[in-house]
Short mmCIF file of C-alpha atoms in Angstrom, two decimals:
data_model
loop_
_atom_site.label_atom_id
_atom_site.label_comp_id
_atom_site.label_asym_id
_atom_site.label_seq_id
_atom_site.Cartn_x
_atom_site.Cartn_y
_atom_site.Cartn_z
CA MET A 20 0.10 -0.01 0.01
CA ASP A 21 1.38 3.29 -0.99
CA LEU A 22 0.05 6.23 1.11
CA ASN A 23 1.10 8.68 -1.55
CA LYS A 24 -1.44 7.18 -3.92
CA ILE A 25 -4.38 8.62 -1.67
CA PRO A 26 -5.26 11.89 -3.33
CA GLN A 27 -4.57 15.12 -1.46
CA ILE A 28 -2.70 13.27 1.31
CA LYS A 29 -0.17 15.64 2.84
CA HIS A 30 2.94 15.38 5.03
CA THR A 31 3.98 11.81 3.93
CA ASP A 32 7.49 12.92 4.10
CA LYS A 33 7.45 13.56 7.89
CA ASN A 34 7.82 9.86 9.04
CA ASN A 35 4.79 10.36 11.32
CA PHE A 36 1.76 8.08 11.92
CA PHE A 37 -1.15 8.78 9.58
CA LEU A 38 -4.69 9.62 11.01
CA LEU A 39 -8.22 8.69 10.09
CA ALA A 40 -10.49 10.98 12.11
CA GLY A 41 -13.73 12.70 12.13
CA PRO A 42 -17.29 12.19 13.34
CA CYS A 43 -18.98 8.81 13.47
CA ALA A 44 -21.76 9.97 11.20
CA ILE A 45 -22.33 12.96 8.94
CA GLU A 46 -24.97 14.71 10.88
CA GLY A 47 -24.98 17.80 8.77
CA GLU A 48 -22.82 20.32 6.76
CA ASP A 49 -21.86 22.72 9.63
CA MET A 50 -20.77 20.07 12.00
CA ALA A 51 -18.64 18.28 9.33
CA MET A 52 -17.02 21.47 8.23
CA ARG A 53 -16.28 22.54 11.87
CA ILE A 54 -14.56 19.26 12.69
CA ALA A 55 -12.64 19.04 9.40
CA GLU A 56 -11.44 22.75 9.80
CA LYS A 57 -10.17 21.94 13.42
CA MET A 58 -8.62 18.69 12.55
CA ALA A 59 -6.99 20.05 9.39
CA GLY A 60 -5.32 22.74 11.24
CA ILE A 61 -4.03 20.48 14.02
CA THR A 62 -2.63 17.88 11.65
CA ASP A 63 -0.88 20.58 9.39
CA LYS A 64 0.78 22.07 12.53
CA LEU A 65 1.86 18.64 13.58
CA GLY A 66 2.87 17.08 10.19
CA ILE A 67 0.50 14.22 10.33
CA PRO A 68 -0.94 12.80 7.01
CA TYR A 69 -4.67 13.19 7.68
CA VAL A 70 -7.90 11.63 6.16
CA PHE A 71 -11.26 13.11 7.12
CA LYS A 72 -13.62 10.20 8.22
CA GLY A 73 -17.38 10.33 8.33
CA SER A 74 -20.14 7.55 7.73
CA PHE A 75 -22.68 8.70 4.99
CA LYS A 76 -24.94 6.02 6.53
CA LYS A 77 -24.95 3.98 9.81
CA ALA A 78 -26.33 0.35 9.14
CA ASN A 79 -25.02 -1.25 11.98
CA ARG A 80 -27.22 -0.14 14.86
CA SER A 81 -28.40 -1.91 17.97
CA ARG A 82 -31.94 -0.48 17.78
CA ILE A 83 -34.42 0.06 14.96
CA ASP A 84 -35.03 3.72 16.07
CA SER A 85 -31.39 4.52 16.08
CA PHE A 86 -30.12 7.37 13.76
CA THR A 87 -28.83 6.08 10.54
CA GLY A 88 -28.12 9.19 8.40
CA ILE A 89 -29.35 12.29 6.85
CA GLY A 90 -29.73 10.74 3.37
CA ASP A 91 -26.99 8.95 1.38
CA GLU A 92 -26.38 11.43 -1.30
CA LYS A 93 -26.86 14.45 0.89
CA ALA A 94 -24.10 13.15 3.19
CA LEU A 95 -21.82 12.02 0.33
CA LYS A 96 -22.06 15.54 -1.12
CA ILE A 97 -21.03 16.91 2.21
CA LEU A 98 -18.04 14.65 2.33
CA ARG A 99 -17.00 15.85 -1.14
CA LYS A 100 -17.41 19.41 -0.08
CA VAL A 101 -15.08 18.81 2.77
CA SER A 102 -12.47 17.38 0.57
CA GLU A 103 -12.74 20.33 -1.79
CA GLN A 104 -12.76 22.96 0.83
CA PHE A 105 -9.96 21.70 2.98
CA GLY A 106 -7.89 19.82 0.50
CA LEU A 107 -8.25 16.55 2.44
CA PRO A 108 -8.85 12.99 1.36
CA THR A 109 -12.05 11.52 2.85
CA ILE A 110 -13.12 7.97 3.89
CA THR A 111 -16.58 6.45 4.63
CA ASP A 112 -18.07 3.24 5.39
CA ILE A 113 -20.05 1.06 2.85
CA HIS A 114 -22.37 -1.80 3.80
CA LYS A 115 -23.46 -3.49 0.50
CA GLU A 116 -22.11 -4.09 -2.85
CA SER A 117 -24.00 -1.21 -4.60
CA ASP A 118 -22.70 1.20 -2.05
CA ALA A 119 -19.04 0.79 -3.44
CA ALA A 120 -19.44 2.40 -6.76
CA MET A 121 -21.83 5.12 -5.41
CA ALA A 122 -19.47 6.10 -2.52
CA ALA A 123 -16.46 5.97 -4.80
CA GLU A 124 -17.71 8.87 -6.74
CA TYR A 125 -17.40 10.93 -3.64
CA VAL A 126 -14.52 9.63 -1.22
CA ASP A 127 -11.02 8.53 -1.70
CA ILE A 128 -11.11 5.46 0.82
CA LEU A 129 -13.83 2.86 1.14
CA GLN A 130 -14.03 1.26 4.62
CA ILE A 131 -15.46 -2.10 5.34
CA PRO A 132 -17.19 -2.39 8.74
CA ALA A 133 -15.77 -4.87 11.06
CA PHE A 134 -19.04 -7.04 11.25
CA LEU A 135 -18.85 -7.24 7.30
CA VAL A 136 -15.17 -7.98 6.78
CA ARG A 137 -15.79 -11.59 5.71
CA GLN A 138 -18.32 -10.60 3.12
CA SER A 139 -16.51 -11.52 -0.15
CA ASP A 140 -18.73 -9.86 -2.58
CA LEU A 141 -18.50 -6.55 -0.58
CA LEU A 142 -14.77 -6.53 -0.44
CA VAL A 143 -14.35 -7.45 -4.03
CA ALA A 144 -16.85 -4.59 -5.09
CA ALA A 145 -14.98 -2.03 -3.02
CA ALA A 146 -11.45 -3.34 -4.39
CA GLU A 147 -12.77 -3.05 -8.06
CA THR A 148 -13.50 0.67 -7.65
CA GLY A 149 -9.73 1.16 -7.65
CA LYS A 150 -10.08 3.17 -4.33
CA THR A 151 -7.89 2.45 -1.30
CA VAL A 152 -9.83 -0.01 0.99
CA ASN A 153 -9.73 0.03 4.78
CA LEU A 154 -10.63 -3.28 6.27
CA LYS A 155 -11.83 -3.25 9.93
CA LYS A 156 -10.74 -6.31 11.80
CA GLY A 157 -13.90 -8.20 12.95
CA GLN A 158 -14.20 -8.33 16.67
CA PHE A 159 -14.60 -11.98 16.29
CA MET A 160 -11.41 -12.46 14.05
CA SER A 161 -7.76 -13.29 14.86
CA PRO A 162 -5.04 -11.19 13.46
CA GLU A 163 -3.80 -14.17 11.42
CA SER A 164 -7.30 -14.39 9.66
CA MET A 165 -6.99 -10.88 8.24
CA LYS A 166 -4.56 -12.29 5.74
CA HIS A 167 -7.54 -13.86 3.81
CA ALA A 168 -9.35 -10.43 3.87
CA VAL A 169 -6.35 -8.60 2.60
CA GLN A 170 -5.86 -11.27 -0.15
CA LYS A 171 -9.43 -10.69 -1.33
CA ILE A 172 -8.61 -7.17 -2.21
CA LEU A 173 -5.12 -8.14 -3.78
CA ASP A 174 -6.73 -10.69 -5.90
CA ALA A 175 -9.23 -8.04 -7.30
CA ASN A 176 -5.97 -6.28 -8.60
CA ASN A 177 -6.02 -3.77 -5.90
CA GLU A 178 -2.92 -3.25 -3.68
CA GLN A 179 -4.24 -0.29 -1.79
CA VAL A 180 -5.41 -2.04 1.33
CA ILE A 181 -5.31 -1.05 5.02
CA ILE A 182 -6.10 -3.17 8.03
CA THR A 183 -7.71 -1.34 11.15
CA ASP A 184 -7.89 -3.12 14.48
CA ARG A 185 -10.87 -2.02 16.49
CA GLY A 186 -10.53 -4.47 19.51
CA SER A 187 -11.73 -7.91 20.12
CA MET A 188 -14.75 -9.08 22.12
CA TYR A 189 -14.20 -9.79 25.72
CA GLY A 190 -17.31 -11.39 27.06
CA TYR A 191 -20.62 -9.90 25.93
CA GLN A 192 -20.13 -6.28 26.91
CA ASP A 193 -16.33 -5.30 26.70
CA MET A 194 -13.45 -5.00 24.30
CA ILE A 195 -9.88 -5.48 24.59
CA VAL A 196 -6.89 -4.60 22.23
CA ASP A 197 -4.32 -7.40 21.75
CA PHE A 198 -1.18 -5.55 20.70
CA ARG A 199 0.44 -8.99 19.74
CA GLY A 200 -1.67 -8.66 16.54
CA VAL A 201 0.12 -5.64 15.35
CA PRO A 202 3.37 -7.13 14.06
CA THR A 203 1.26 -10.06 12.66
CA MET A 204 -1.07 -8.02 10.61
CA LYS A 205 1.79 -5.74 9.43
CA GLN A 206 2.99 -8.54 7.42
CA TYR A 207 -0.25 -8.23 5.30
CA ALA A 208 -0.85 -4.52 5.10
CA PRO A 209 -0.19 -1.21 7.02
CA VAL A 210 -2.05 -1.51 10.43
CA VAL A 211 -4.12 1.29 11.99
CA LEU A 212 -5.46 1.15 15.58
CA ASP A 213 -8.93 2.41 16.18
CA VAL A 214 -8.68 4.08 19.52
CA THR A 215 -12.24 5.03 20.09
CA HIS A 216 -14.17 1.91 18.95
CA SER A 217 -11.67 -0.35 20.86
CA LEU A 218 -13.09 1.14 24.04
CA GLN A 219 -16.70 0.54 23.33
CA GLN A 220 -18.86 -1.41 25.70
CA PRO A 221 -21.53 -3.01 23.35
CA ASN A 222 -24.62 -5.05 23.92
CA GLN A 223 -26.04 -2.75 26.68
CA SER A 224 -29.61 -3.54 27.70
CA SER A 225 -30.57 -0.17 26.75
CA GLY A 226 -29.62 -0.76 23.10
CA VAL A 227 -27.14 2.07 23.21
CA THR A 228 -23.46 1.14 23.21
CA GLY A 229 -21.31 2.30 26.04
CA GLY A 230 -17.74 3.44 26.04
CA ARG A 231 -14.57 4.30 28.08
CA PRO A 232 -13.32 7.50 26.38
CA GLU A 233 -11.11 8.37 29.35
CA LEU A 234 -8.69 5.63 28.11
CA ILE A 235 -8.38 6.89 24.59
CA GLY A 236 -4.95 8.30 25.29
CA THR A 237 -3.75 5.16 26.98
CA ILE A 238 -4.89 2.95 24.01
CA ALA A 239 -3.46 5.45 21.53
CA LYS A 240 -0.09 5.72 23.14
CA ALA A 241 0.23 2.01 23.46
CA GLY A 242 -0.53 1.63 19.80
CA ILE A 243 2.14 4.06 18.71
CA ALA A 244 4.70 2.30 21.12
CA ALA A 245 3.66 -1.12 19.48
CA GLY A 246 4.41 0.18 16.05
CA VAL A 247 1.20 0.84 14.37
CA ASP A 248 1.32 2.86 11.13
CA GLY A 249 -1.86 4.91 11.74
CA ILE A 250 -4.60 5.94 14.31
CA PHE A 251 -8.16 5.84 13.69
CA MET A 252 -10.42 7.98 16.00
CA GLU A 253 -13.83 9.62 16.18
CA THR A 254 -14.20 13.04 17.46
CA HIS A 255 -16.92 15.53 18.05
CA PHE A 256 -17.33 19.05 19.61
CA ASP A 257 -20.31 17.80 21.57
CA PRO A 258 -19.97 13.87 22.06
CA ALA A 259 -22.82 13.70 24.55
CA ASN A 260 -25.12 14.91 21.86
CA ALA A 261 -23.63 13.13 18.86
CA LYS A 262 -26.12 11.01 17.02
CA SER A 263 -23.93 7.93 16.92
CA ASP A 264 -21.15 6.55 19.08
CA GLY A 265 -20.84 9.49 21.41
CA ALA A 266 -20.07 7.41 24.41
CA ASN A 267 -16.59 6.52 23.18
CA MET A 268 -15.68 9.62 21.16
CA LEU A 269 -12.64 11.97 21.81
CA HIS A 270 -13.86 15.58 22.58
CA LEU A 271 -12.71 17.85 19.73
CA ASP A 272 -11.10 20.01 22.22
CA MET A 273 -8.65 17.32 23.25
CA ALA A 274 -7.50 16.41 19.93
CA GLU A 275 -4.59 18.67 19.71
CA GLN A 276 -3.11 17.66 23.02
CA LEU A 277 -3.31 13.91 22.22
CA LEU A 278 -2.02 14.10 18.73
CA THR A 279 0.87 16.16 19.98
CA GLN A 280 1.76 13.57 22.38
CA LEU A 281 1.46 10.71 19.93
CA SER A 282 3.64 12.70 17.44
CA ALA A 283 6.38 13.14 20.12
CA LEU A 284 6.12 9.45 20.95
CA ARG A 285 6.34 8.39 17.33
CA LYS A 286 9.63 10.36 16.92
CA THR A 287 10.99 8.38 19.94
CA VAL A 288 9.67 5.14 18.53
CA ASN A 289 11.39 5.96 15.03
CA THR A 290 14.85 5.80 16.68
CA PHE A 291 14.37 2.29 18.07
CA ASP A 292 16.10 -0.64 16.31
CA GLU A 293 13.92 -3.71 15.89
CA ILE A 294 14.50 -6.28 18.47
CA LYS A 295 14.91 -9.76 16.82
CA LEU A 296 15.02 -12.78 19.16
#
């Protein structure tokens, strides 16, 4: 995977981690622009290659009355406007084969949700658009099994593939990150750590997923120390009132402090020689 093949990506010469970040879902144009402007400024300051993230639709919801989106085309047009206004690449989730070609008209990276990463037809449809494909590791999958998901993209003549670890199920209502999987998955593709979804507390009786956002810094710093290539996080200026996944989002006001710390840590990690036993 060549990061420089992602349109409008900046700062790839800085030897920093790359960042996929933004709101969980596109709730409207004003909120998307506000978050994008803030994150673009921070990442330019710190020399972080940045991709704006926002789901045009949320199909994986616990309850039938949960927010799913503002309309597919409307949300995708907002993602395109973010890209044009701030000169940023964008990423969004797709959930069915027909989403792939549609979303590819508006964004630069297609993301396969963790629950769907074994759906071969979906992966092939994403790969065949020629866009970079981000594979979320299923909560139920081993690091080793992600080799086969990556191979589906490669077999569709697309080498632009990323793996994102978003934690593994620990019982019914908790997630853990197994950092032993980082070097394993790096054999197959660049590895990103999702530091917000990894802290979800799913399957709550209320039908609303909980989370531990106070541990985002801990998980993120551990990921950089473990050698991940990128960080994924969801951020919002009002997580308590976000329409999706607010319980595990990073408050936008805290993003610069965290990313400054992670950039400093990455510089230190870059000086380490690999330990071979």
